[in-house]
mmCIF file of C-alpha atoms in Angstrom:
data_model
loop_
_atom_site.group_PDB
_atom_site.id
_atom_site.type_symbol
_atom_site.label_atom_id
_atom_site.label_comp_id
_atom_site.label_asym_id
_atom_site.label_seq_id
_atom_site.Cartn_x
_atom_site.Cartn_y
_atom_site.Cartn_z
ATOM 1 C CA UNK A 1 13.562 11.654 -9.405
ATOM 2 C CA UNK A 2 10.939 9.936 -11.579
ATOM 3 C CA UNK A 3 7.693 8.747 -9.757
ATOM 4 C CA UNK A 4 5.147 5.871 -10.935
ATOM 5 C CA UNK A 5 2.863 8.036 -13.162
ATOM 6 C CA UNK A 6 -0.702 6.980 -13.448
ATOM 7 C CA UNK A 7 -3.356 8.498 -15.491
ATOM 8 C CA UNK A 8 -6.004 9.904 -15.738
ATOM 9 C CA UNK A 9 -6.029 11.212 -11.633
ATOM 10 C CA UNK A 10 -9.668 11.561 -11.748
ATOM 11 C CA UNK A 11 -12.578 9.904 -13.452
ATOM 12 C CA UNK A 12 -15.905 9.473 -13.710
ATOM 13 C CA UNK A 13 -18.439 6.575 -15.803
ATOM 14 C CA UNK A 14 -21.501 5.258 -15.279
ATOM 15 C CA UNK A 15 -22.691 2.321 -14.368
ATOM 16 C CA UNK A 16 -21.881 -0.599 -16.973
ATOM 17 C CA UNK A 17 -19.544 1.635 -18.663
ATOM 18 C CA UNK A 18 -15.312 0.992 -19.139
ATOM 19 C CA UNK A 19 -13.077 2.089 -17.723
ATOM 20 C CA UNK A 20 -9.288 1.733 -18.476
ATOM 21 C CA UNK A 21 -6.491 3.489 -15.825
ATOM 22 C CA UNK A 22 -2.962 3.745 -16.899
ATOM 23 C CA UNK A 23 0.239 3.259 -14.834
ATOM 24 C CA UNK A 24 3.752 4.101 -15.644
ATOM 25 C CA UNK A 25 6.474 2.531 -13.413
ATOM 26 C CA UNK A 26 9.734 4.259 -12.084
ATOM 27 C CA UNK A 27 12.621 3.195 -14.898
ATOM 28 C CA UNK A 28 13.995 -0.329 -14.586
ATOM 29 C CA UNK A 29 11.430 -1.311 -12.016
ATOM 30 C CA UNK A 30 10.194 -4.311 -13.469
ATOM 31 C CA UNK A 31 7.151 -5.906 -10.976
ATOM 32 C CA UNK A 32 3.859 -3.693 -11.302
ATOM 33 C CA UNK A 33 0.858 -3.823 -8.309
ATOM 34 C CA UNK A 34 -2.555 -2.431 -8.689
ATOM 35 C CA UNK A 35 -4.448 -1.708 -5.103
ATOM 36 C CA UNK A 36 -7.597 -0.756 -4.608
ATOM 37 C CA UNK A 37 -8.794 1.456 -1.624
ATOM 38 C CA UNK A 38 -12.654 2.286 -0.718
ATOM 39 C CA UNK A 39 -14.025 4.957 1.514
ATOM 40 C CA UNK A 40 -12.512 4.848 4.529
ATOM 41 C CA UNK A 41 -11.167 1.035 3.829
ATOM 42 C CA UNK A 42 -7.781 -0.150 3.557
ATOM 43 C CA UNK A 43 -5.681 -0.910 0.140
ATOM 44 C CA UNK A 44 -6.668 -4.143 -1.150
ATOM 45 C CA UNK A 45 -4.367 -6.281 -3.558
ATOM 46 C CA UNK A 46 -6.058 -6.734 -7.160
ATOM 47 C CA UNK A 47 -2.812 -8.060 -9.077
ATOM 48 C CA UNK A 48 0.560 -7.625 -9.850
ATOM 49 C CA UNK A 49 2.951 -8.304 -12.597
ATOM 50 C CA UNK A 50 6.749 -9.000 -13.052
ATOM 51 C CA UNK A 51 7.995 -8.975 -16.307
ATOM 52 C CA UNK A 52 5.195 -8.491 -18.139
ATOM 53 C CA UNK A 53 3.696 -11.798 -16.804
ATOM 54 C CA UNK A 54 0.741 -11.975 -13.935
ATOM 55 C CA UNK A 55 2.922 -12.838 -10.694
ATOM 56 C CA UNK A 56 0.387 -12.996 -8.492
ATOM 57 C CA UNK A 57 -3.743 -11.977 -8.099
ATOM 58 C CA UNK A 58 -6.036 -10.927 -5.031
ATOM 59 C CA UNK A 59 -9.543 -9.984 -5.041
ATOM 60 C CA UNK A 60 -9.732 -8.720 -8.550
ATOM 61 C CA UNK A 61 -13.168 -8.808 -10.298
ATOM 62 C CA UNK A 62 -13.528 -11.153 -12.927
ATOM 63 C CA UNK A 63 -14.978 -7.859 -14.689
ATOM 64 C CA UNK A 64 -11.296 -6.269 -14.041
ATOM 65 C CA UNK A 65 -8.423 -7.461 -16.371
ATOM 66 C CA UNK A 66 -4.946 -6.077 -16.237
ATOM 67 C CA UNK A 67 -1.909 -6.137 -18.213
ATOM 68 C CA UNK A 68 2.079 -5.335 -18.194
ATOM 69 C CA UNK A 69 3.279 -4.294 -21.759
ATOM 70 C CA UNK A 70 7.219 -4.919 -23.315
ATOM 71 C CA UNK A 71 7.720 -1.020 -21.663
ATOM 72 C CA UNK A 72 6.763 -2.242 -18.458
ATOM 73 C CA UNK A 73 3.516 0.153 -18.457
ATOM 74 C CA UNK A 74 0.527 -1.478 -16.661
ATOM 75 C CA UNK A 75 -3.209 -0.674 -17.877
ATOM 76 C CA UNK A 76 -6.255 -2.147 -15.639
ATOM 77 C CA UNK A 77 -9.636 -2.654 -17.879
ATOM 78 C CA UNK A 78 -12.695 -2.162 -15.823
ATOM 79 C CA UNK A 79 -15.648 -3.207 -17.421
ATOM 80 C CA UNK A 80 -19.765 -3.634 -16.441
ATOM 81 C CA UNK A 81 -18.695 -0.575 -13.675
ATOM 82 C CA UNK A 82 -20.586 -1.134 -10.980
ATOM 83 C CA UNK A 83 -21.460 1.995 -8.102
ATOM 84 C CA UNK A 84 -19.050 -0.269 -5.599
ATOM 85 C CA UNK A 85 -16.346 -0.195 -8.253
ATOM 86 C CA UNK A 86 -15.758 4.062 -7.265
ATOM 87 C CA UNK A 87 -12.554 3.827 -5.225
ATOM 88 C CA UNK A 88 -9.003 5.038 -5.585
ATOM 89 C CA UNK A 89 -7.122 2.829 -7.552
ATOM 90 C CA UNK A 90 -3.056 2.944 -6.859
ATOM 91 C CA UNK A 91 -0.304 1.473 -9.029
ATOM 92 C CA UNK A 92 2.554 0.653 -7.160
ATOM 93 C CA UNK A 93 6.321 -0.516 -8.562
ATOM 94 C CA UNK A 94 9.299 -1.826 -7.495
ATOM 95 C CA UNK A 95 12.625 -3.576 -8.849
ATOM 96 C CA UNK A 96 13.976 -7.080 -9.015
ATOM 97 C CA UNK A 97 10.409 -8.793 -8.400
ATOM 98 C CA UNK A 98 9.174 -7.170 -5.703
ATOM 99 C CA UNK A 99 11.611 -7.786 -2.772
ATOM 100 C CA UNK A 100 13.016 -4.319 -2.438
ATOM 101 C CA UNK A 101 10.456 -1.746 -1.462
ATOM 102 C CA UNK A 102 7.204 -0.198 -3.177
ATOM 103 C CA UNK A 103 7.106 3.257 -4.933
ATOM 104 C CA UNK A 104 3.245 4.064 -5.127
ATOM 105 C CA UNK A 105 1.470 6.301 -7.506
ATOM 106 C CA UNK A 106 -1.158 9.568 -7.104
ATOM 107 C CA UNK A 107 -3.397 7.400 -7.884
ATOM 108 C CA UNK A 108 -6.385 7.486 -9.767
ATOM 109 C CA UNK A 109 -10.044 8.333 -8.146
ATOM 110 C CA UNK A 110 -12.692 6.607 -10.274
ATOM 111 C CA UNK A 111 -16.490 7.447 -9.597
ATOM 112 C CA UNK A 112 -18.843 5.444 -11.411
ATOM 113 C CA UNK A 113 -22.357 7.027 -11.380
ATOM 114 C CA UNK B 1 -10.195 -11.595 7.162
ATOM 115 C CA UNK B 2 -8.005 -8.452 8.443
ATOM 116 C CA UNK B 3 -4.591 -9.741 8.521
ATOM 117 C CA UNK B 4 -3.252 -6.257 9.561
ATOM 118 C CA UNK B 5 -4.975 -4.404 11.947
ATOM 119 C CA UNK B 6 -4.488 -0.820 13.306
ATOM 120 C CA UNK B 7 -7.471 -0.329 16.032
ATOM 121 C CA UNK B 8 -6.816 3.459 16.183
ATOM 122 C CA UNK B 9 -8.403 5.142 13.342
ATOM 123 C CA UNK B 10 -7.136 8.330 15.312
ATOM 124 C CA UNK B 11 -4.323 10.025 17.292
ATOM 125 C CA UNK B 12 -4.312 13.349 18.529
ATOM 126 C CA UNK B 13 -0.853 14.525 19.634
ATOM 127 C CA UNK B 14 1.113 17.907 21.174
ATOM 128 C CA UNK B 15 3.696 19.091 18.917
ATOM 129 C CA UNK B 16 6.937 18.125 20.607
ATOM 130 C CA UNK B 17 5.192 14.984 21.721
ATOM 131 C CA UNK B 18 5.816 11.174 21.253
ATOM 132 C CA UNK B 19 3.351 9.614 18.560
ATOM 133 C CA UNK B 20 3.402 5.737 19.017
ATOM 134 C CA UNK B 21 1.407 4.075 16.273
ATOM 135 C CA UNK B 22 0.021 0.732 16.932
ATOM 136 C CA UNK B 23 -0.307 -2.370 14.763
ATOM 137 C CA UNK B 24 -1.313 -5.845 15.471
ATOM 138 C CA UNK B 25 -1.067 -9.143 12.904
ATOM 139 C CA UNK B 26 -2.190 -12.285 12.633
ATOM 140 C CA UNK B 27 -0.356 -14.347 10.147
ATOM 141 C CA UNK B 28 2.985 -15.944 11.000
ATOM 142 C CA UNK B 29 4.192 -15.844 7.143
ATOM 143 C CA UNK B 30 4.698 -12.416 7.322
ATOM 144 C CA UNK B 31 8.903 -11.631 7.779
ATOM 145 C CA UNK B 32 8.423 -7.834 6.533
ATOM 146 C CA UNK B 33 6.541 -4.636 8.010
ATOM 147 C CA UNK B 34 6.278 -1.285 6.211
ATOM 148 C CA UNK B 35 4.821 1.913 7.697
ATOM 149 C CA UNK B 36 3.614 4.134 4.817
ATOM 150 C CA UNK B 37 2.308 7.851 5.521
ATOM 151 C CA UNK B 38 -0.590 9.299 2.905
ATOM 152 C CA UNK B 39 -1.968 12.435 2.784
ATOM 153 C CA UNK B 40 -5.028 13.559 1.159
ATOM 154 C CA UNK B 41 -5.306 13.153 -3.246
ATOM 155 C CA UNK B 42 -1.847 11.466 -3.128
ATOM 156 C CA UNK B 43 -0.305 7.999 -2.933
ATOM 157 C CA UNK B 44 1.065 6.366 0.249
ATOM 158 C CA UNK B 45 5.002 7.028 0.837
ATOM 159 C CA UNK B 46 6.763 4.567 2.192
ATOM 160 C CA UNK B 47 7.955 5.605 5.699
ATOM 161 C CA UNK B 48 10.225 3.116 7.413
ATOM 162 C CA UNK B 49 10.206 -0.495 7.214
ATOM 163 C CA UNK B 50 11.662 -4.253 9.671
ATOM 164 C CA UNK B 51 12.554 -7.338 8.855
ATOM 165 C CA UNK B 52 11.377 -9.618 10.990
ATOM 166 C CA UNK B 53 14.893 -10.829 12.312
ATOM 167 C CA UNK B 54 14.765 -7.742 14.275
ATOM 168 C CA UNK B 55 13.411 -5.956 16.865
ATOM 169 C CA UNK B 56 13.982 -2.328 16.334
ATOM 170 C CA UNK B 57 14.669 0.227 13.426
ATOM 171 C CA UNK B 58 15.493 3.968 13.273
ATOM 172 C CA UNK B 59 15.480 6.268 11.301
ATOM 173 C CA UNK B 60 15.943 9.920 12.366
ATOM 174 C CA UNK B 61 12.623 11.046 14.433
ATOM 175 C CA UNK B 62 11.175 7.456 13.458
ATOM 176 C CA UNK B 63 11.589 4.197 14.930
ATOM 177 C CA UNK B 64 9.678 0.914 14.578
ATOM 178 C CA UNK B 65 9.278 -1.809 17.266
ATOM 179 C CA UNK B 66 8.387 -5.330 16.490
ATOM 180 C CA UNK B 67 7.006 -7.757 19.211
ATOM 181 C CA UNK B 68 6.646 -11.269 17.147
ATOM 182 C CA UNK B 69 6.164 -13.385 19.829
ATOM 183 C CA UNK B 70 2.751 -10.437 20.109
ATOM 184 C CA UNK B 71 2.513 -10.194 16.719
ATOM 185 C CA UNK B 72 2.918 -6.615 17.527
ATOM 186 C CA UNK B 73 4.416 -3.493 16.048
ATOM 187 C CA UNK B 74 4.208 0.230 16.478
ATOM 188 C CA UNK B 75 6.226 3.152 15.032
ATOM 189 C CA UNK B 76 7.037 6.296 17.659
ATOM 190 C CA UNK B 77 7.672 9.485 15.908
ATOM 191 C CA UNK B 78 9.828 11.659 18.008
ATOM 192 C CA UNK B 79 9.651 15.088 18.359
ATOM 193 C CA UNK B 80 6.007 14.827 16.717
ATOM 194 C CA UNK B 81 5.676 17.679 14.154
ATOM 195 C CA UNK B 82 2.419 19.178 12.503
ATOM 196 C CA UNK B 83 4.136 18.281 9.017
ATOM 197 C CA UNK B 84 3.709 14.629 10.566
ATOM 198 C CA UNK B 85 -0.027 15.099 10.323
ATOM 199 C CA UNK B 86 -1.508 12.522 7.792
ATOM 200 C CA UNK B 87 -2.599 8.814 7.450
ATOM 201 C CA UNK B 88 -0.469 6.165 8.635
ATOM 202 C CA UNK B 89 -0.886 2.692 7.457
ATOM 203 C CA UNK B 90 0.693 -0.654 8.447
ATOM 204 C CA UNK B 91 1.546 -3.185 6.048
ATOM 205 C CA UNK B 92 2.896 -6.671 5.694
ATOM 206 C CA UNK B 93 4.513 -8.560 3.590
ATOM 207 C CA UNK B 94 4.508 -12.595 3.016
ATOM 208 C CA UNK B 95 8.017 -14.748 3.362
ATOM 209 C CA UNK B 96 9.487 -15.259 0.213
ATOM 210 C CA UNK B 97 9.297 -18.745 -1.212
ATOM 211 C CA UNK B 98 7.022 -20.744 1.223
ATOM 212 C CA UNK B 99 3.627 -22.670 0.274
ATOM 213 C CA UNK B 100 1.189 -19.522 -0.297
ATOM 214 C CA UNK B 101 3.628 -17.216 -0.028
ATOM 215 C CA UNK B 102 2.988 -14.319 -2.824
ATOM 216 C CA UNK B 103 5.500 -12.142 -4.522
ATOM 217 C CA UNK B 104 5.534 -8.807 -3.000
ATOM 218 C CA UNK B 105 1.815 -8.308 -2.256
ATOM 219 C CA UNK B 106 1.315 -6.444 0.871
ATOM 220 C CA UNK B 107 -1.331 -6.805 3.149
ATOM 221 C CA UNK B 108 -2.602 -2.955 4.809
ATOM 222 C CA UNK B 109 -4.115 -2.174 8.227
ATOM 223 C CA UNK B 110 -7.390 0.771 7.693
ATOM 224 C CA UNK B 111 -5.132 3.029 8.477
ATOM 225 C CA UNK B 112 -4.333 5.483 11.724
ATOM 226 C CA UNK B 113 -4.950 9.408 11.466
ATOM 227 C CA UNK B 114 -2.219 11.492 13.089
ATOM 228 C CA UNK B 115 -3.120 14.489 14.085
ATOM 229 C CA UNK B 116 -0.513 16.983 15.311
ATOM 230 C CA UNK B 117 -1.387 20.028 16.888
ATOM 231 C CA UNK B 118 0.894 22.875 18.047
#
């Protein structure tokens, strides 16, 4: 069965630099979260979308913007990275708005140097 | 503010063994509780999940208990296998359609680490 693709797993900046990480839901899912997990912390909400419009935001950055696009694919823009930025970054999906259960993503580690 | 809290960042357990998995909350707005398993380089999978309106859910080796009155839950895992050695994580979820309720964003605990060892 399909999965929620994101891309790239792994990357690397430095500081002040952009940084842009892809996610790709499971077909027909239509609501899009983006998490965000630091050493040894737990997954913090950043935002989330439900067709293609922002349904609801956490403790995202002002730095951080996100989007939903007409295929339902979600990008997050990072930009002035910061060293606190590095984290693993999960994009999560799920159908009919959100009520009936998460599929998460690999994941993608970003280290910002 | 912690809203979801798992106080055991570790359990070592006997193969064979019960695992019980502890969670604790503090907001009465959540109706929904996930248990999600993650190891290492990959995403979290969901696990096994309760609605608030009850007290108990199984599913094969795994059940989940829910206290409310507490604001207590905790997932047991028997037989405990080494396969069941990973990251366990507790999440919550808001009620739909109250004042400050959000759509779908759920709240995580840090995080227990199961160990299972033969």
């Amino acid at each position: 069965a399909a999965g929620v693709i994101q891309s790239p797993r792994h990357l690397i900046k430095e500081k002040r630099e952009t940084a842009t990480l892809k996610c790709y839901p499971i077909p027909r899912h239509d609501t899009v979260y983006w998490y965000q997990q630091g050493p040894g912390q737990d997954p913090q909400f950043l935002i989330s979308f439900y067709e293609k419009m922002q349904s609801d935001k956490g403790s995202i950055p002002d730095r951080f913007s996100a989007q939903q696009f007409s295929d339902y694919h979600s990008e997050l823009n990072m930009s002035s990275l910061e060293l606190g930025d590095s984290a693993l970054y999960f994009c999560a999906s799920s159908p009919m708005g959100g009520w009936y259960g998460y599929t998460f993503g690999s994941g993608t580690r970003l280290t910002v140097v | 503010d912690q809203q979801v809290k798992q106080n055991s960042p570790s359990l070592s357990v006997q193969e064979g063994r019960i695992s019980i998995l502890n969670c604790d909350y503090t907001n009465s707005m959540f109706d929904y509780f996930l248990w999600y398993k993650k190891y290492p380089a990959e995403g979290p999978t969901f696990l096994i999940s309760i609605s608030s309106i009850k007290d108990k859910n199984e599913d094969g080796r795994f059940t989940v208990f829910l206290n409310k009155s507490a604001k207590h839950l905790s997932l047991h895992i028997v037989p405990s296998q080494p396969g069941d050695s990973a990251v366990y994580f507790c999440a919550a979820r808001a009620r739909r359609g109250d004042r400050g309720s959000t759509l779908g964003r759920l709240y995580f605990g840090r995080g227990t680490q199961l160990t299972v060892w033969p």
